[in-house]
Coordinates of C-alpha atoms and ligand atoms in Angstrom, one line a residue:
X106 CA 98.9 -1.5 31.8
X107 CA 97.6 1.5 32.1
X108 CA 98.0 2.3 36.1
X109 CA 99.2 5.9 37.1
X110 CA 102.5 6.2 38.1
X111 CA 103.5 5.8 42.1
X112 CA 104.7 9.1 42.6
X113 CA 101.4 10.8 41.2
X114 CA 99.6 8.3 43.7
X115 CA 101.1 9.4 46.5
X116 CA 100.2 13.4 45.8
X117 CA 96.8 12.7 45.3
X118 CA 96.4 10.9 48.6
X119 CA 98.6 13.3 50.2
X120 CA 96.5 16.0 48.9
X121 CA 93.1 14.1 50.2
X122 CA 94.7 13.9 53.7
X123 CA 95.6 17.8 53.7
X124 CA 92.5 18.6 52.5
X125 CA 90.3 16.6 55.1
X126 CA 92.5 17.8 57.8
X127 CA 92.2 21.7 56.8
X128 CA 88.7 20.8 56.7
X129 CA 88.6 19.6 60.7
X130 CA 90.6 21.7 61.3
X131 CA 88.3 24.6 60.2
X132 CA 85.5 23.4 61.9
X133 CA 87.0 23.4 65.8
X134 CA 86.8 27.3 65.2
X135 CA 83.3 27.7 63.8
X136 CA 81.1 30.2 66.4
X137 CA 81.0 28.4 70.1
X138 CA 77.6 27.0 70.1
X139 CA 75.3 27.6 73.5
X140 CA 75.8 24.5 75.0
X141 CA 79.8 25.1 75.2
X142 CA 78.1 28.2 77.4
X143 CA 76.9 26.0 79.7
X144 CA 79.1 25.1 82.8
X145 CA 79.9 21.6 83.2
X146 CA 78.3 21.3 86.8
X147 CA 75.0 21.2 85.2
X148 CA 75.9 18.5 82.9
X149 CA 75.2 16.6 86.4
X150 CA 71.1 17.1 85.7
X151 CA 70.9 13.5 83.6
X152 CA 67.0 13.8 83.5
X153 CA 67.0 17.2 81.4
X154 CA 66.2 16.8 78.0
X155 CA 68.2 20.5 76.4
X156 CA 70.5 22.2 78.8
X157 CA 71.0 25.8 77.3
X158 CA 72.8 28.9 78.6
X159 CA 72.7 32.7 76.7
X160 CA 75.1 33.6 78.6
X161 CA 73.1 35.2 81.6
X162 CA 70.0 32.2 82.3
X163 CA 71.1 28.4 81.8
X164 CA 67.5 27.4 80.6
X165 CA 66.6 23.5 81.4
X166 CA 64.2 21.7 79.7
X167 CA 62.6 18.1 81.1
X168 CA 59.7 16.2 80.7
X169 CA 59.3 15.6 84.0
X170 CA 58.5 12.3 84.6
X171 CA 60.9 10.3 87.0
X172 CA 63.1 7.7 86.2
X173 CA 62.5 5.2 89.3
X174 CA 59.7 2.9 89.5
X175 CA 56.1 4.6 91.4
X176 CA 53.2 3.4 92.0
X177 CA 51.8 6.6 90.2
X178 CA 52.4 5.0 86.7
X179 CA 49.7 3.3 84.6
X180 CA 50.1 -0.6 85.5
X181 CA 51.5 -0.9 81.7
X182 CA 54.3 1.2 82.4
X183 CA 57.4 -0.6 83.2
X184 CA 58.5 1.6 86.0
X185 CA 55.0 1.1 87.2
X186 CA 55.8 -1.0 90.9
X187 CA 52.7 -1.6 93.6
X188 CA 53.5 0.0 97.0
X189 CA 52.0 0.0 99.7
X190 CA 53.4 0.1 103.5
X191 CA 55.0 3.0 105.3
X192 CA 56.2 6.0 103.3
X193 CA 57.9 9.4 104.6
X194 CA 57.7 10.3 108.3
X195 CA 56.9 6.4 109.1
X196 CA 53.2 7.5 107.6
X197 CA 51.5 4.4 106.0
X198 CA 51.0 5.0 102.4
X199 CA 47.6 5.9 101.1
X200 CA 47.8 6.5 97.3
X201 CA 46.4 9.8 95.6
X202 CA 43.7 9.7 92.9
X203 CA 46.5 11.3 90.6
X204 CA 48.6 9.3 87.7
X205 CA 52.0 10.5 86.3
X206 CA 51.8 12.3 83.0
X207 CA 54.5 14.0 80.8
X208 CA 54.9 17.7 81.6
X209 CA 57.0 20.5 79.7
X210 CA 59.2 21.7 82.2
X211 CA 61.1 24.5 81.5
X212 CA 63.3 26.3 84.3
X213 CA 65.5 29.4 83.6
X214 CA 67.8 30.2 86.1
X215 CA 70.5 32.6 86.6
X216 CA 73.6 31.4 85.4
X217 CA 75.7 33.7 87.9
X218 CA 73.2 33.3 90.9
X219 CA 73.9 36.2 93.6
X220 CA 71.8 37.0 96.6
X221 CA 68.3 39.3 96.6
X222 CA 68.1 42.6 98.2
X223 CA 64.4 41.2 98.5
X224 CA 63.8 37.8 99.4
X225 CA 61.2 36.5 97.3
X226 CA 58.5 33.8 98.7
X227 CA 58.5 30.7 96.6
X228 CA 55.4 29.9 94.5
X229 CA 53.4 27.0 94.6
X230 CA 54.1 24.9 92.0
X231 CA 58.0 24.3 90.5
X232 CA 60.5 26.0 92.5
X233 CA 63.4 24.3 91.4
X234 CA 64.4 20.7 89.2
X235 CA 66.3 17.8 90.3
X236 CA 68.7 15.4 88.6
X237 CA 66.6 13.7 86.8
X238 CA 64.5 16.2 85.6
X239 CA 61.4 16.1 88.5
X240 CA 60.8 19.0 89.7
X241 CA 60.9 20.1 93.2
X242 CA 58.0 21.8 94.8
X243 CA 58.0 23.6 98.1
X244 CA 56.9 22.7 101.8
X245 CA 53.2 24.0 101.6
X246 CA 50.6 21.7 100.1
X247 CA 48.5 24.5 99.4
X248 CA 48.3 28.2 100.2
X249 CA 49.8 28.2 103.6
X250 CA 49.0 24.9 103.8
X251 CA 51.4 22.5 105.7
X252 CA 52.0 19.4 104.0
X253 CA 50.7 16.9 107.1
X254 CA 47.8 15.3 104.9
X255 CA 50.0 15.1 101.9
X256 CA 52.8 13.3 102.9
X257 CA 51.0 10.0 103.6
X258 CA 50.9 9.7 99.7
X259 CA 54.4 10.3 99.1
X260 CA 55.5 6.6 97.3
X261 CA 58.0 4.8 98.3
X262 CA 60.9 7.6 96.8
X263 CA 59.3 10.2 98.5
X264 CA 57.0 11.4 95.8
X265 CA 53.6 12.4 93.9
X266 CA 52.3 13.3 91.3
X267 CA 49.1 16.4 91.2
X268 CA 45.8 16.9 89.0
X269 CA 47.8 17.8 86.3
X270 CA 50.4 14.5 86.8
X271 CA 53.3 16.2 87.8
X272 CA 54.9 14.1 89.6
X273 CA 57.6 16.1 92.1
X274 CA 59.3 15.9 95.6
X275 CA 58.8 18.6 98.8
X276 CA 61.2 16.3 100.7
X277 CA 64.2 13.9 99.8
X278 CA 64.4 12.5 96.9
X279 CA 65.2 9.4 97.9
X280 CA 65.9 7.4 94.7
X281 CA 68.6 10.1 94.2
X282 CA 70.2 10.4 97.6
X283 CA 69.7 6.2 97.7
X284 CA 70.4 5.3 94.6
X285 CA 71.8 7.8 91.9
X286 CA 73.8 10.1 94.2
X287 CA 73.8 9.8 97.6
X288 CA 73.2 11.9 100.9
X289 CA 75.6 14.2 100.9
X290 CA 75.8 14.7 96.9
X291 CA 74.4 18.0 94.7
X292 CA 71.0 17.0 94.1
X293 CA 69.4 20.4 92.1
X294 CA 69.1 23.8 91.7
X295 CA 66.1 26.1 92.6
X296 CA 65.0 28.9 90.2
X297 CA 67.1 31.4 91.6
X298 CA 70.7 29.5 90.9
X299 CA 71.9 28.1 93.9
X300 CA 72.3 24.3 94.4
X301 CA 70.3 22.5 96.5
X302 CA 72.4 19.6 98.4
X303 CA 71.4 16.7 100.3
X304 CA 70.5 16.2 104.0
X305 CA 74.6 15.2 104.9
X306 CA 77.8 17.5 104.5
X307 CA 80.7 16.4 106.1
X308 CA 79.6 12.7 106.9
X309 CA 77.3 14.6 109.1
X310 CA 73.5 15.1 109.7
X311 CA 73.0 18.6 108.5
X312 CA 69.9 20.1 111.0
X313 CA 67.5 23.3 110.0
X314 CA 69.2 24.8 112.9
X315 CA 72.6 24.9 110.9
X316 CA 70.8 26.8 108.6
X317 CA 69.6 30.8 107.6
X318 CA 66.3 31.5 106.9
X319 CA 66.5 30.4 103.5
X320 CA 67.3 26.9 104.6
X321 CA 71.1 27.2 103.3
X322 CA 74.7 28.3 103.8
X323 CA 77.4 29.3 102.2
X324 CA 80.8 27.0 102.1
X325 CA 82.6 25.0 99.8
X326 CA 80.9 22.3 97.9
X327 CA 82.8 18.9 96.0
X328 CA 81.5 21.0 92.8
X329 CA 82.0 24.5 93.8
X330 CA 85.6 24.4 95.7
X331 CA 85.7 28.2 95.8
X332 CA 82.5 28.1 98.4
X333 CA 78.8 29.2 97.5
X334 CA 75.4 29.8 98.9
X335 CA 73.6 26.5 98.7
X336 CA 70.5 24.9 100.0
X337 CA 70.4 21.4 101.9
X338 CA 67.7 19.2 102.2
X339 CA 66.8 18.1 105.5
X340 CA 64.5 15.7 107.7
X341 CA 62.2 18.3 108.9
X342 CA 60.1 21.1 107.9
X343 CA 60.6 23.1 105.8
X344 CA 62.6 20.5 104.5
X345 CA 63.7 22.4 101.3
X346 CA 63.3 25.8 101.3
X347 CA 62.4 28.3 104.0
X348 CA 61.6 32.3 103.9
X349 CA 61.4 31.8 100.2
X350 CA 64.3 32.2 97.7
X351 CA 68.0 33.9 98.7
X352 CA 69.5 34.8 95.1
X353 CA 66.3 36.0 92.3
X354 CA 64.2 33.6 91.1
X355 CA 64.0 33.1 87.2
X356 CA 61.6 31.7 85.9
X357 CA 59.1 28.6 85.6
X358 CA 56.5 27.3 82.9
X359 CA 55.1 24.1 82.4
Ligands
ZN1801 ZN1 52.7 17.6 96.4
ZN1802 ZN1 76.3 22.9 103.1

């Protein structure tokens, strides 16, 4: 018999437990990594793939590509779905030449949005990102270009992809508002900050005419209870954004 005695036993494992627990212990107060920078309303854009903040930008990263079924995927894609019908505006669908592909999306907006002294235009091209990472392009098809020929190939969520594939949204996103959030619900953020909301607040219809310029307002959201400038998404044009952006832009690059 050669077995250590009890009491020695019990020190060693006692020891082992102290020793693993100083451990853990030790590493809740390492150096706050970014992403604890990072506020947790963000946490709401499930389609980014890195949300980072340096403490002044909160920089979002996404490939782009939606997470609902189009018509714009290759037929061997499984969100790939025919379509075909009426599409925004009560327009009957007529598909684009384009086909989805996967984009590097990077958006870098303020973290502490605040309003412009100069309002900015918006460019063509990403001016902001939704939920699920698509991002959200502005009311003109092309310079000053209304989007009346370009909605007809909206598919059935309400959007399309360009030359390059990115696939994006000028109006509703309806897979978001319909299916993954809902009217009323925070549905992005544009490159200068502010969220962008949905087309009801309140359990009501919100019209462009309850809104500036900028096609927002400032009150209290579910996520920002202390009130903030935010956009709303509506039925009519401009649908998104108006005189160009209220807070500064950051920046885009894909
Ligand atoms: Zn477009
Ligand atoms: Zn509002």
């Amino acid at each position: 018999m050669s077995r250590p005695p009890l009491l020695l036993t019990s020190i060693i494992i006692v020891s082992v437990l102290f020793c693993c627990s100083k451990s853990s212990e030790d590493a809740t107060i390492t150096p706050a990594t970014t992403d604890t920078m990072v506020p947790d309303v963000y946490k709401k854009l499930y389609g980014a793939t890195s949300i980072t903040s340096d403490g002044t930008y909160i920089t979002i990263k996404s490939t782009g590509m939606p997470d609902h079924k189009s018509v714009y995927y290759a037929t061997s894609n499984s969100l790939y779905e025919n379509f075909n019908g009426k599409t925004f505006g009560g327009y009957t669908f007529a598909k684009n030449p384009n086909a989805i592909a996967t984009q590097s999306l990077t958006v870098k907006i303020p973290l502490n949005p605040t309003v412009a002294a100069n309002h900015t235009a918006t460019p063509l091209g990403p001016i902001g990102v939704a939920l699920n990472g698509v991002a959200i392009f502005n009311q003109y098809a092309g310079p000053n270009q209304p989007l009346t020929n370009e909605v007809t190939s909206f598919d059935q969520y309400w959007g399309h992809p360009q030359q390059t594939g990115q696939y994006h949204y000028h109006v509703e996103p309806l897979y978001l508002t319909t299916v993954k959030a809902s009217k009323s619900a925070l549905l992005g953020f544009l490159l200068d900050g502010f969220p962008v909301y949905g087309p009801q607040e309140n359990n009501a219809t919100v019209t462009n005419a309850m809104l500036d310029a900028y096609h927002g307002h400032t009150s209290a959201t579910p996520d920002y209870p202390n009130g903030i400038y935010h956009y709303h998404i509506t039925d009519a044009d401009p649908y998104i954004n108006g005189n160009g952006f209220y807070g500064t832009a950051g920046t885009v690059s894909r």
